[in-house]
Every structure is written in structure tokens, then in C-alpha cells.
Coordinates of C-alpha atoms in Angstrom, one line a residue:
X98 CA 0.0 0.0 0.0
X99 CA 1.6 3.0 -1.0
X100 CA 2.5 6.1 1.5
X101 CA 0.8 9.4 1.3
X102 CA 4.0 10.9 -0.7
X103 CA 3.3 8.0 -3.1
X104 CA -0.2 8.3 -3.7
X105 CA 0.6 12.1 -4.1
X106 CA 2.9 11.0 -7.0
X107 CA 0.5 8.9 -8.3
X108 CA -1.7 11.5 -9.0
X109 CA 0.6 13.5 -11.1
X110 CA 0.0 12.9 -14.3
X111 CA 2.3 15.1 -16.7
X112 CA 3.1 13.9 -20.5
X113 CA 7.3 12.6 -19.9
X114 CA 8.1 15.4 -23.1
X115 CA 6.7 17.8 -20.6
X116 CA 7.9 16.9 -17.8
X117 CA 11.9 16.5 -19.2
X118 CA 11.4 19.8 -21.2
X119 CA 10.9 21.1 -17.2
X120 CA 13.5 19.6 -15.7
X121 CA 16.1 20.8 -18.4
X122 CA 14.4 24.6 -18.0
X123 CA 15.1 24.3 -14.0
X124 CA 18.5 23.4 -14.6
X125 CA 19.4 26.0 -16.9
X126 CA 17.7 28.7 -14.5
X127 CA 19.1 27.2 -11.4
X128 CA 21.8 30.1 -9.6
X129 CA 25.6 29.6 -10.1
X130 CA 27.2 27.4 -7.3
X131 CA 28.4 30.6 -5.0
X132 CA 31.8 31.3 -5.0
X133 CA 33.9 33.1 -2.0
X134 CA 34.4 36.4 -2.7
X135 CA 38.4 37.2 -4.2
X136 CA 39.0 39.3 -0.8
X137 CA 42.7 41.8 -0.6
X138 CA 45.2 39.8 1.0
X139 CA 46.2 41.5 4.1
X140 CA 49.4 41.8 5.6
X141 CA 50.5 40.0 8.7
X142 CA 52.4 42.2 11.4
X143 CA 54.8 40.6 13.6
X144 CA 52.0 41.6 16.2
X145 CA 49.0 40.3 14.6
X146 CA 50.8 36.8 14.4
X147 CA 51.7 37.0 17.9
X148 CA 47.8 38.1 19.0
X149 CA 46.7 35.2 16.8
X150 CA 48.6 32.3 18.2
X151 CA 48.2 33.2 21.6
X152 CA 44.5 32.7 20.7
X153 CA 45.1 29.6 18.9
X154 CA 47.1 28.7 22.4
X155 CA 44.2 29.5 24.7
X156 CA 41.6 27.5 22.5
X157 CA 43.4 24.2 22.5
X158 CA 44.1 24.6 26.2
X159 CA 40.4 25.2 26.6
X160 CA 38.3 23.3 24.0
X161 CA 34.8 23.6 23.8
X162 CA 31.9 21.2 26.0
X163 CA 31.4 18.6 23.6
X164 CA 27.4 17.8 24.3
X165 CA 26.2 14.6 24.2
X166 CA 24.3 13.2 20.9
X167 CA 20.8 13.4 21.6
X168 CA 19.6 9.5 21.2
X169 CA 16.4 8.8 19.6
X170 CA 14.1 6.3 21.8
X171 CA 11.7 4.4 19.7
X172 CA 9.3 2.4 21.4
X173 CA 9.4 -1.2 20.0
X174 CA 5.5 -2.7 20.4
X175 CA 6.5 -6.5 21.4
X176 CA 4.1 -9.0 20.0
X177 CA 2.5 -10.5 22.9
X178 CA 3.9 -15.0 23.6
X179 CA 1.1 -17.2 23.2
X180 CA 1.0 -18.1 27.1
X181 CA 0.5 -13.8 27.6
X182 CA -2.5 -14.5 25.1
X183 CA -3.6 -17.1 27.0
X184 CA -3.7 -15.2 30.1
X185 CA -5.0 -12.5 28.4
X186 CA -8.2 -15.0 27.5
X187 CA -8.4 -16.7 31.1
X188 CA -8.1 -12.6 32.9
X189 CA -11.7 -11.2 30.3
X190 CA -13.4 -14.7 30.2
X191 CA -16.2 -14.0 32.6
X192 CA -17.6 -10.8 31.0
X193 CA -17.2 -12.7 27.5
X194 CA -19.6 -15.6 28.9
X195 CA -22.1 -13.0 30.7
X196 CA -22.6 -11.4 27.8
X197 CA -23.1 -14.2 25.4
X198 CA -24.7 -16.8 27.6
X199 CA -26.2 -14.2 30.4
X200 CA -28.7 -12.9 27.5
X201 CA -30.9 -16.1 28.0
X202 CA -34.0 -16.2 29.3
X203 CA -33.4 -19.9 29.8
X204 CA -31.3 -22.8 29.0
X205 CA -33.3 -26.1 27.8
X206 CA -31.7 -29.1 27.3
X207 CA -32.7 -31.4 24.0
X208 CA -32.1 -34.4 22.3
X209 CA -28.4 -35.7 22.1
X210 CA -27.0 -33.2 19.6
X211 CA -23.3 -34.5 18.7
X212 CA -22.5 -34.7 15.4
X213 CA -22.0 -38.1 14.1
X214 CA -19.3 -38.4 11.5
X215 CA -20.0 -39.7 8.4
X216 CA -16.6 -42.4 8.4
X217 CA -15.4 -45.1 10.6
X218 CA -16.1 -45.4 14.0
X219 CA -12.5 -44.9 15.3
X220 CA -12.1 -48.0 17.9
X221 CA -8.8 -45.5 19.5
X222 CA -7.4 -42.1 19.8
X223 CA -4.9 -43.7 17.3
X224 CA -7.2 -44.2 14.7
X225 CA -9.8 -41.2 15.5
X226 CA -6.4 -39.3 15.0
X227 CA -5.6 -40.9 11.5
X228 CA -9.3 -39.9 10.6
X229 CA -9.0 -36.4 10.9
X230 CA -7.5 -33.3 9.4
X231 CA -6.0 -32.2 12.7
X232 CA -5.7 -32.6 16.1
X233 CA -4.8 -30.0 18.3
X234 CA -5.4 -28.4 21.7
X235 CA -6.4 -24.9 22.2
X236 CA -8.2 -21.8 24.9
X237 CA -11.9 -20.7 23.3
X238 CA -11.5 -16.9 23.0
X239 CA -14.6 -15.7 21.7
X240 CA -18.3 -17.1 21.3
X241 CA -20.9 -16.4 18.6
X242 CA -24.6 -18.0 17.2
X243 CA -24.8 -18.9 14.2
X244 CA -28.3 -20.9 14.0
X245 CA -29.1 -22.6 10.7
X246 CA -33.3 -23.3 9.9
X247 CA -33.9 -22.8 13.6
X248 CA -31.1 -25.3 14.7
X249 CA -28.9 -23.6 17.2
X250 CA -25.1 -23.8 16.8
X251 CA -22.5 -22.0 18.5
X252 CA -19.0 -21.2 17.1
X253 CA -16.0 -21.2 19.3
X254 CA -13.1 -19.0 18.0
X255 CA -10.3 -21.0 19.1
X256 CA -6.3 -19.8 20.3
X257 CA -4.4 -23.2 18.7
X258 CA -2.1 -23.6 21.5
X259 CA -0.5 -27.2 20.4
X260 CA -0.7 -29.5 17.6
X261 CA -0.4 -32.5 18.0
X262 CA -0.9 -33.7 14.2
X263 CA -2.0 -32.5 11.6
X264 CA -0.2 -29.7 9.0
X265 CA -2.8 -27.0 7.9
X266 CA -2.7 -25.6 11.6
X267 CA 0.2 -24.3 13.7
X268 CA 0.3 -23.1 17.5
X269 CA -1.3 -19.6 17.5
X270 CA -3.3 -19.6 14.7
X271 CA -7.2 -19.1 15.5
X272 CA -9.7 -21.5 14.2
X273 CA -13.8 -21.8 14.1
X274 CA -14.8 -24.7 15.5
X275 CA -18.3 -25.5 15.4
X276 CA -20.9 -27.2 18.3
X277 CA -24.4 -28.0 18.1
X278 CA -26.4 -26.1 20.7
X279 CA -26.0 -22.7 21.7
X280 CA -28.5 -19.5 21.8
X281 CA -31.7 -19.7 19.6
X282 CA -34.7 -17.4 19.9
X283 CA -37.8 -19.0 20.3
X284 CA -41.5 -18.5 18.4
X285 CA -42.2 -16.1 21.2
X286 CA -39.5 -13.9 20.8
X287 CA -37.5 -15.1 23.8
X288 CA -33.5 -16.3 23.8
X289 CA -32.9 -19.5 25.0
X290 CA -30.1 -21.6 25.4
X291 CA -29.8 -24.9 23.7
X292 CA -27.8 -27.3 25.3
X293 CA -28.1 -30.7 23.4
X294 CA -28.0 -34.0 25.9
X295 CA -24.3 -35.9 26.6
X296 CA -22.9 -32.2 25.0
X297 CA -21.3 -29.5 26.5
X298 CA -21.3 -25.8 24.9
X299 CA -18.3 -24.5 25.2
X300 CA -17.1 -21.0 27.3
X301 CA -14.3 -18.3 27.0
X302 CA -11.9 -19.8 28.8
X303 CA -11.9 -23.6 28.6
X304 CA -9.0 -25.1 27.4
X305 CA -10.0 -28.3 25.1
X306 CA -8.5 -31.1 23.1
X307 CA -10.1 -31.3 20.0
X308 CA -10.0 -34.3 16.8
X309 CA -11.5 -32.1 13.8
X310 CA -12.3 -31.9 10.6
X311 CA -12.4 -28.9 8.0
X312 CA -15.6 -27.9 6.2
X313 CA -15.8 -25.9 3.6
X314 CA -17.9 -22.0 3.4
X315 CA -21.6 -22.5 3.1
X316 CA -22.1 -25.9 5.3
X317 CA -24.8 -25.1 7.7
X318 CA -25.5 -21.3 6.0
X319 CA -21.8 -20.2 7.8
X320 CA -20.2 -18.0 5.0
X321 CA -16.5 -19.1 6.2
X322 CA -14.8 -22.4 6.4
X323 CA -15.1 -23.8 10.3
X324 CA -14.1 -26.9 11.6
X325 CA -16.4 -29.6 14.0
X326 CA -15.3 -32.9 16.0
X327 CA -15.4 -36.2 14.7
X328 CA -18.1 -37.8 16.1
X329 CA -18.9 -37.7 19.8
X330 CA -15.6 -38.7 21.2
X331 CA -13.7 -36.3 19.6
X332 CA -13.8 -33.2 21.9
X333 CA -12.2 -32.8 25.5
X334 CA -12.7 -30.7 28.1
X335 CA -9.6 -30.0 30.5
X336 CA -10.7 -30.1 34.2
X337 CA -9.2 -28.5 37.2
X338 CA -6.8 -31.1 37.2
X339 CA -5.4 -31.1 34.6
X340 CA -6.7 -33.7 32.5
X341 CA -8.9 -34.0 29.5
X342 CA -11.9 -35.6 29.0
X343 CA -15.1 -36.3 27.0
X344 CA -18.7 -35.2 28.3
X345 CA -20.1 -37.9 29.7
X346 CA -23.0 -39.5 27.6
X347 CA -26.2 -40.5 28.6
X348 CA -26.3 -44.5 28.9
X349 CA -28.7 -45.8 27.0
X350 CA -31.0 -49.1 28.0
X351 CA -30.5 -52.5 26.3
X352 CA -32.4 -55.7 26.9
X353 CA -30.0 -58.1 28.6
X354 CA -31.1 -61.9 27.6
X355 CA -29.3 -63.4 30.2
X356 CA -31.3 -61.4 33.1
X357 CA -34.4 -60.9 30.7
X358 CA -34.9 -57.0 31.6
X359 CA -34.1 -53.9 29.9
X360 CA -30.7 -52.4 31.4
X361 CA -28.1 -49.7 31.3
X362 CA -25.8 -50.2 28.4
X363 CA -22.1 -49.3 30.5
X364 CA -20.4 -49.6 26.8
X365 CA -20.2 -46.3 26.2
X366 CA -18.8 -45.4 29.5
X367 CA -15.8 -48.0 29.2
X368 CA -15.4 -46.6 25.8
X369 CA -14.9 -42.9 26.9
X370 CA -12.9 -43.6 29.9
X371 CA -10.1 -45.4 27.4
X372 CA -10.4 -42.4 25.0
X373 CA -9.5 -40.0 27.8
X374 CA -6.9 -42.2 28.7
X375 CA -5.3 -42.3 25.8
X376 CA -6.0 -38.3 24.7
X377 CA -4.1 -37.8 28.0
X378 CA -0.8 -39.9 26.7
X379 CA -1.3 -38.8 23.4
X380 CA -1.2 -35.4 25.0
X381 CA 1.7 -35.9 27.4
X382 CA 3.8 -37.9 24.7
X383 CA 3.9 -35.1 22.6
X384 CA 5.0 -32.4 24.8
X385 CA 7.6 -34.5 26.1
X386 CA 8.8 -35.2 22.2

């Protein structure tokens, strides 16, 4: 982008005959260099020299103050580290989540909401890895609605703190990751909070682990590219120790022929606990690589 002397140039628009014909005319009408003038010589007495170097004797013996060179401060703006961004997150979080969650009138909880991927059912945090674009941990910074034919979704802008695989992300870069649920007006014109079962909307502030995969401008009306979890292990919450793990589901019943009755199906359960195990190694492996 050019400066404002350069755009002031740009706007100049004289034919180059013209504009050489000037230059020639301001040379030839430019003033002679000056010259110094041819002054009388005047003769030196045998006093005059002696009155001169007893000046020249008292100016070496006193020399001027030299003064100091005036040193021009510039102030250098530092570009903030990622953990000063990250505290800068944690330190305006609250006000962030009043204002986007604190609008509700109420929050309803629906129908399991996690968004099922359309590709294998990855069997370990090895293979959910392999299945995705990129896998990375990150601090949400900033929360928006973005409902599609009255569904509610929320986007999370997210600070990529780590990657642990994947190469069309690096640490921070922000990212829009999308989740279903999130703040929806109703028929009667009131806001209410979403907040689909064995899902958890996300909030300024929480640090996460996240599997994900890229989707193109235009899915779900969004007019930019976002990115969503694959499938309903594929997002982790950090807790206040330290470790990350998946919301817990709902279990759902199954009939149990060897009993004869319908029962809780603990699957699911024993499925999440080895995912968070293994996110947590996955995790830990990498930052001690």
C-alpha cells in the first residue's frame, strides 16, 4: 500500500516530453554554485601573528563542552507470547460468557446433539487421529450464534495452542470450531439456550483437546470455512486437574437376555474412559517429544 508521498505521486499525471522539457528549463535557471568572494590579501604584522597564536594557544588549552548526541528512543510494540495470550483469554473470560450466555431467558436441554461423523467409527485415539484433518489443543477466545433453519449452533473461536498432528494448523493460529447447541430465539421472541444431551457448549476460557475436521464456506449457512469434532468422542474438556476428557453421555437401556430386563448399556462409559486415557498420553507424549 503505498504512502501518502506515493499516492501524491500517483496522482501526477504530466506527458514525460513535458515533464523532461521542465526539468532541463530548471537546470538551466538554477543560480551559479556561489563562490567566495576574491578578498585583498592582508598583511601579517609581527603583532598580529603574535595576538593570533596566543588565541590559537588558549583555544586548545580550553576546547569547547562537547554535548552529548541526543539518542532517539523508539518504542518497540512486542508481540504479545502465546501463554501472555492465553492469560490474556483466562483474565476477560467472565464478562465474555455474561454477555453471550447471560442474554438467555433460559437454557433447555434437547435431544443428544453430537455430530455423528459420516466415516469409521474410530475404535482408538490412534485411529480417530488418522481420521481427521487435525488434532490439536487450544483456549476458546470468543463465542458467537450462528443458527441454521432454527437449529442452534455456537461457534467457538479457538487460540491453537499445540498441535499435536495434523499440517494445515500451527500453534497460535485461531480456528472456528463449530458445536451444536448454543442460543436460539424462540416463536415467542424469547432467547434461550440450547444445550443438546451428553454435549457441553463450550465457554471463553476452557482449554480443550479437540480431533477435527475442516468444512468448507456454506455448510450449515456459515459463510467461512469452520471446523467440528469427529463424532462424539472427539472433543475434550480440560478439568481442574489437569486432564482431559469427553462429556459424559447418557447411557442408553439394552435388553440383557441373560437377566431378561431392559438395562443400562455401560459400553459407552468404558469406551470414553479409554479415549481419555489415551488423549491424556497422546497429549503428554507429545510435549515430552
Amino acid at each position: 500500500m503505498p504512502n501518502k508521498i506515493e499516492e501524491t505521486m500517483l496522482t501526477i499525471d504530466v506527458p514525460e516530453q513535458q515533464l523532461t522539457a521542465a526539468i532541463r528549463r530548471g537546470v538551466a535557471e538554477a543560480p551559479a554554485p556561489h563562490r567566495w568572494p576574491k578578498w585583498p590579501l592582508i598583511p601579517i604584522t609581527a603583532a598580529t601573528a603574535a595576538v593570533l597564536a596566543g588565541g590559537i594557544y588558549m583555544a586548545a588549552q580550553h576546547p569547547a563542552q562537547e554535548r552529548p548526541a541526543s539518542v532517539a528512543r523508539t518504542k518497540q510494540r512486542q508481540t504479545p507470547t502465546l501463554a501472555q495470550r492465553v492469560a490474556a483469554v483466562k483474565a476477560g473470560a467472565a464478562k465474555k460468557n455474561a454477555a453471550y450466555y447471560g442474554q438467555a431467558s433460559k437454557t433447555v436441554q434437547t435431544s443428544s446433539g453430537a455430530i455423528v461423523s459420516k466415516g469409521p467409527d474410530p475404535k482408538s485415539i490412534a485411529e480417530l487421529v488418522s481420521l481427521t484433518d487435525a488434532t490439536v489443543t487450544g483456549i476458546v477466545t470468543e463465542l458467537s450464534a450462528r443458527p441454521y433453519h432454527q437449529i442452534p449452533f455456537t461457534v467457538a473461536t479457538v487460540l491453537i495452542t499445540k498441535v499435536l498432528a495434523g499440517k494445515t494448523v500451527r500453534p497460535g493460529m485461531t480456528i472456528r470450531v463449530q458445536f451444536r447447541g448454543g442460543n436460539l430465539t424462540n416463536p415467542e421472541g424469547d432467547m434461550v439456550t440450547y444445550v443438546p444431551a451428553g454435549s457441553r457448549l463450550p465457554k471463553v476460557g476452557d482449554e480443550l483437546a479437540m480431533a477435527l475436521g475442516q468444512i468448507p464456506k456454506g455448510a450449515n449457512g456459515d459463510s467461512q470455512p469452520f471446523w467440528v469434532g469427529y463424532g462424539p468422542n472427539s472433543i475434550f474438556f480440560k478439568d481442574a486437574n489437569g486432564q482431559y476428557r469427553l462429556t459424559p453421555q447418557p447411557k442408553p437401556y439394552g435388553y440383557n437376555p441373560e437377566t431378561g430386563k431392559q438395562e443400562p448399556d455401560n459400553s459407552i462409559e468404558e469406551r470414553q474412559t479409554k479415549f481419555n486415557q489415551e488423549m491424556n498420553a497422546f497429549i503428554h507424549q507429545h510435549t515430552a517429544n
